[in-house]
PDB file of C-alpha atoms in Angstrom:
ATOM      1  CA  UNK A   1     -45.923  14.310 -36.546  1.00 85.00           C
ATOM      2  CA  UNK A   2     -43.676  16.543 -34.364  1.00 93.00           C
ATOM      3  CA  UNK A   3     -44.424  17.062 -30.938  1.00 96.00           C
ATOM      4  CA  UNK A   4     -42.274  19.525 -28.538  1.00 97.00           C
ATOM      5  CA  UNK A   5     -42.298  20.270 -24.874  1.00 98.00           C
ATOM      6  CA  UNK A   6     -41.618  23.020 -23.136  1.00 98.00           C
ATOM      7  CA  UNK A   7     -42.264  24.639 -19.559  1.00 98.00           C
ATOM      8  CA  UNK A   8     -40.567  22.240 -17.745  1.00 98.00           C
ATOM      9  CA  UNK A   9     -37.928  23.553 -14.686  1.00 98.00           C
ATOM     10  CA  UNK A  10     -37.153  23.686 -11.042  1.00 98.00           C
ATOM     11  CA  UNK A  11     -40.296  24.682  -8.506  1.00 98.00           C
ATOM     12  CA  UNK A  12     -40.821  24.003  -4.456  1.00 98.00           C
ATOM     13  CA  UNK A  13     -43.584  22.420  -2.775  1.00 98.00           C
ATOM     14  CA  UNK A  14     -46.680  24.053  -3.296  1.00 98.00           C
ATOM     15  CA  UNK A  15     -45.860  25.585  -6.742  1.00 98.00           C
ATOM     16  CA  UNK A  16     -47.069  25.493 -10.521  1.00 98.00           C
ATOM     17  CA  UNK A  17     -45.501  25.536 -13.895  1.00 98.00           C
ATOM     18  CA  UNK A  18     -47.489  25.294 -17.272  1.00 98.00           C
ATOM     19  CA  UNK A  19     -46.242  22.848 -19.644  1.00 98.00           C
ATOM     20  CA  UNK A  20     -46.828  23.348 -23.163  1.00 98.00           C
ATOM     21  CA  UNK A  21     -46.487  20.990 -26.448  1.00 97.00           C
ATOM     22  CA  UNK A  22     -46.153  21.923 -30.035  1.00 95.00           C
ATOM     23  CA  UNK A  23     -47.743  19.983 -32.174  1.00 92.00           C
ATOM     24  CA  UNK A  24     -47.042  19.836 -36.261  1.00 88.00           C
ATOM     25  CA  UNK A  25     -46.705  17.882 -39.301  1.00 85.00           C
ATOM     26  CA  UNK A  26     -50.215  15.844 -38.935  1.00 75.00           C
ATOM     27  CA  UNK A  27     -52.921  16.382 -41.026  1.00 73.00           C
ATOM     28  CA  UNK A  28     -55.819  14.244 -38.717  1.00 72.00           C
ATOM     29  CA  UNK A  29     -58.965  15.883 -38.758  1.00 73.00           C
ATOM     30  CA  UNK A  30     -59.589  14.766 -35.171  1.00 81.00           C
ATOM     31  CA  UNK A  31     -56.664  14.147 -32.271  1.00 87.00           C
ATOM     32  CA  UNK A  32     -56.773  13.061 -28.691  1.00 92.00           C
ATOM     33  CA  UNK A  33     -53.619  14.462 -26.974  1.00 94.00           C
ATOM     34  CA  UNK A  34     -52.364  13.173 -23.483  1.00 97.00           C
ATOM     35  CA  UNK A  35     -49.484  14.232 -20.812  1.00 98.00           C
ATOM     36  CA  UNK A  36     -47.800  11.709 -19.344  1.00 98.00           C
ATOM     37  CA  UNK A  37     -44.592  11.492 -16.933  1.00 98.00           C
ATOM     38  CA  UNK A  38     -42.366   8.734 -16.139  1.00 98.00           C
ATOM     39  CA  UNK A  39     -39.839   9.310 -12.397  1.00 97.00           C
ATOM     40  CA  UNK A  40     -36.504   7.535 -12.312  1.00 92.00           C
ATOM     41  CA  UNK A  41     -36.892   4.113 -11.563  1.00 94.00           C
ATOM     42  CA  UNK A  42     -40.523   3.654 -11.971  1.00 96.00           C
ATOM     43  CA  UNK A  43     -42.838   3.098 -15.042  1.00 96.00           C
ATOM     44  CA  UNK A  44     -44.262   5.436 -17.238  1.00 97.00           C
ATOM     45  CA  UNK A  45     -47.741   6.966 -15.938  1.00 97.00           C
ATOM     46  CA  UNK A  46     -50.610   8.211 -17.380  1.00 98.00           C
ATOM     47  CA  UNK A  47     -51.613  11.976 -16.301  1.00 98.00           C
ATOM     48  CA  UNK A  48     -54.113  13.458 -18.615  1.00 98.00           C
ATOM     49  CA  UNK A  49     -55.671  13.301 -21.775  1.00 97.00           C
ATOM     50  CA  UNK A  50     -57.978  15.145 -23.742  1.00 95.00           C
ATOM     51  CA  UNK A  51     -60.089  13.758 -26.220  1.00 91.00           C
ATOM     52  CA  UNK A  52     -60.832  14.460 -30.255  1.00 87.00           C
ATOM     53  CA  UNK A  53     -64.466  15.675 -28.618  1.00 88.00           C
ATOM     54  CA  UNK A  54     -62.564  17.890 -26.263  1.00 89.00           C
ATOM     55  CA  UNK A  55     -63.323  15.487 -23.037  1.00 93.00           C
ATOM     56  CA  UNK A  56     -61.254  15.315 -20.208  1.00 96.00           C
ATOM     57  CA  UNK A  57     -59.594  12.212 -17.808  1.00 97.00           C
ATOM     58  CA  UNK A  58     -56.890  12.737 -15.059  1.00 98.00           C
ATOM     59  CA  UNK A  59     -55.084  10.706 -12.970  1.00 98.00           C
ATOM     60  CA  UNK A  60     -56.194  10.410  -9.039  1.00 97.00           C
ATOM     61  CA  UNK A  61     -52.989  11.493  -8.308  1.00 97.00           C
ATOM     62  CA  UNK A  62     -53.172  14.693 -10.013  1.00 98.00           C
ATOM     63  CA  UNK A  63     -57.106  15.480 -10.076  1.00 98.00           C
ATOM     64  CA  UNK A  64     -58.029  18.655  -8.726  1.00 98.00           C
ATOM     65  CA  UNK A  65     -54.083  19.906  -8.796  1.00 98.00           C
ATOM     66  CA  UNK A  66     -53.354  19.708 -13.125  1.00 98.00           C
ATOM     67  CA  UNK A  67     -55.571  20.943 -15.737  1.00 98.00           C
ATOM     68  CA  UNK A  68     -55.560  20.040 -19.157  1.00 98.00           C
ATOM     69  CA  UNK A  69     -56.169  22.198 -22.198  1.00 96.00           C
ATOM     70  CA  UNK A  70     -55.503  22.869 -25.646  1.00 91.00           C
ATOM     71  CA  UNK A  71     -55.883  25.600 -28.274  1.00 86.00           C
ATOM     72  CA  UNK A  72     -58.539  25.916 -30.684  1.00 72.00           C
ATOM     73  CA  UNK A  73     -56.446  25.152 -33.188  1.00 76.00           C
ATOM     74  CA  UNK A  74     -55.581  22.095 -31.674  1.00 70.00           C
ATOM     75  CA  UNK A  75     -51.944  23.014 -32.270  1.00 85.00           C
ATOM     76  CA  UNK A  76     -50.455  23.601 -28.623  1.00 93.00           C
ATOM     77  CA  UNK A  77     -51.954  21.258 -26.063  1.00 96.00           C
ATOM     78  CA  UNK A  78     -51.136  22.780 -22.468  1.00 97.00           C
ATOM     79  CA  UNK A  79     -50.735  21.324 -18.786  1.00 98.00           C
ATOM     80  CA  UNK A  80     -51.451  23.882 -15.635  1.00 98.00           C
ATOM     81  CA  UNK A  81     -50.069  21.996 -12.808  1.00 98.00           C
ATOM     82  CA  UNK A  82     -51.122  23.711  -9.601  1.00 98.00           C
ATOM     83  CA  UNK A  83     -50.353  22.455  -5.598  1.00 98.00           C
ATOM     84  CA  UNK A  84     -47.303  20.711  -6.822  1.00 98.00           C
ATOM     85  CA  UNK A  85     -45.394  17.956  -4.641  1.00 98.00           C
ATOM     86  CA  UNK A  86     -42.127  16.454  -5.304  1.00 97.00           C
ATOM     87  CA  UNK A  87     -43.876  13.138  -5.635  1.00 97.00           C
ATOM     88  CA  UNK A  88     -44.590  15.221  -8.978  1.00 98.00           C
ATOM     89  CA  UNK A  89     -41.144  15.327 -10.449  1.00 98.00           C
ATOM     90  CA  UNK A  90     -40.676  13.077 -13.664  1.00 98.00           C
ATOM     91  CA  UNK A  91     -39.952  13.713 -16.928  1.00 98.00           C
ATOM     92  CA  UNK A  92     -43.293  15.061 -18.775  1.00 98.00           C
ATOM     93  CA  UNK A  93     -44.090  13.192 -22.241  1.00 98.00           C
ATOM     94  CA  UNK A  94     -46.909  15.243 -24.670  1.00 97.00           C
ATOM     95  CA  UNK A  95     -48.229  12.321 -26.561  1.00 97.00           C
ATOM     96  CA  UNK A  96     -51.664  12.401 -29.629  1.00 94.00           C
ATOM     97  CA  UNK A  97     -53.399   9.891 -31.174  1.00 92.00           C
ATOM     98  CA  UNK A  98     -54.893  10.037 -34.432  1.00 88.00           C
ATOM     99  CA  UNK A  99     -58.575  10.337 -33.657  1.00 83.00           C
ATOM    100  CA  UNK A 100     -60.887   9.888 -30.488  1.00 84.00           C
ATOM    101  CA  UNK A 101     -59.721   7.253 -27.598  1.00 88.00           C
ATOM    102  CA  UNK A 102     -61.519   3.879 -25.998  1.00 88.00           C
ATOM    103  CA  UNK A 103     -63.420   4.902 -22.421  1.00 88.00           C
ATOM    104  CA  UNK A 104     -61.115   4.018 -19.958  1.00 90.00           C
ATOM    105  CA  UNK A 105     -57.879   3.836 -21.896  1.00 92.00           C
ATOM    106  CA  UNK A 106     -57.221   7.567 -21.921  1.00 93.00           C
ATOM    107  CA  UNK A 107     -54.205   7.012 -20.004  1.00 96.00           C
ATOM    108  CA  UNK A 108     -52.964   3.970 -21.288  1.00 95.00           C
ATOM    109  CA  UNK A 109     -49.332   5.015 -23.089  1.00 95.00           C
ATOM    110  CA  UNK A 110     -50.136   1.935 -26.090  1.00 94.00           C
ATOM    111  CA  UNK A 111     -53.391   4.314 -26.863  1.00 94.00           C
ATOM    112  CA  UNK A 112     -51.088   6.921 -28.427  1.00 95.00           C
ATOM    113  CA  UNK A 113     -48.019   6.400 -31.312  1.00 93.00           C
ATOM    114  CA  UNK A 114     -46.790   9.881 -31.362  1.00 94.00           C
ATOM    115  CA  UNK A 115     -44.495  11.185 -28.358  1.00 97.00           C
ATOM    116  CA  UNK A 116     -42.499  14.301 -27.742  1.00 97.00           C
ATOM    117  CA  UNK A 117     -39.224  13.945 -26.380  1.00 97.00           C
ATOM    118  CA  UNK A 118     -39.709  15.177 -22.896  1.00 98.00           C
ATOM    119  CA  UNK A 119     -39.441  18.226 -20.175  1.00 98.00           C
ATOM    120  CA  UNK A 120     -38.360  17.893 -16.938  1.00 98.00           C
ATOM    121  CA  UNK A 121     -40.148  18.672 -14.083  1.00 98.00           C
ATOM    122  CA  UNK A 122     -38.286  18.735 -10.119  1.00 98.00           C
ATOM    123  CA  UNK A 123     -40.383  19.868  -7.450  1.00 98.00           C
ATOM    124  CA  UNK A 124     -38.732  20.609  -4.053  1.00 97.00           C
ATOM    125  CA  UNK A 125     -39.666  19.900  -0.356  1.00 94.00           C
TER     126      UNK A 125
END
């Protein structure tokens, strides 16, 4: 399974970028799919996921601001991240699991074995 980032870059305070990951090589029938982002320093958080049945789970600290989404073909999974704040900046991980995820573990980075290798995102004040 190959995952790839992209989308990642430089915005200020109150902007949006799109992230987008590639997905290839895997031949599951059903996928779950997260985002996750990890700052320097500081562990590495949860931000979205959508399940195999196409249901959704965010973070508090990005609910109402990101949207996830993929494709139909379940190829490209995306992240619109609106309002943006530099308490946003990390390094953005696209991560899938084979199959649907446990209710409250959506976000839970031991939920998922495949991981992309990253896209930075810096938000200005």
């Amino acid at each position: 399974v190959q995952l790839v980032e992209s989308g990642g870059g430089s915005v200020q305070s109150g902007g949006s970028l799109r992230l987008s990951c590639a997905a290839s090589g895997y031949t599951y029938r059903r996928v779950s799919m997260g985002w996750f982002r990890q700052a320097p320093g500081k562990e590495r958080e949860g931000v979205a996921a959508i399940d195999s049945d196409g249901r959704t789970e965010y973070s508090d600290s990005v609910k109402g601001r990101f949207t996830i989404s993929q494709d139909n073909a379940q190829s490209t999974l995306y992240l619109q991240m609106n309002s943006l704040k530099p308490e946003d900046t990390a390094m953005y991980y696209c991560a899938a699991s084979p199959g649907g995820l446990i209710p409250g573990f959506e976000l839970v980075s031991a939920m998922y074995g495949h991981w992309g290798q990253g896209t930075q995102v810096t938000v200005s004040s």
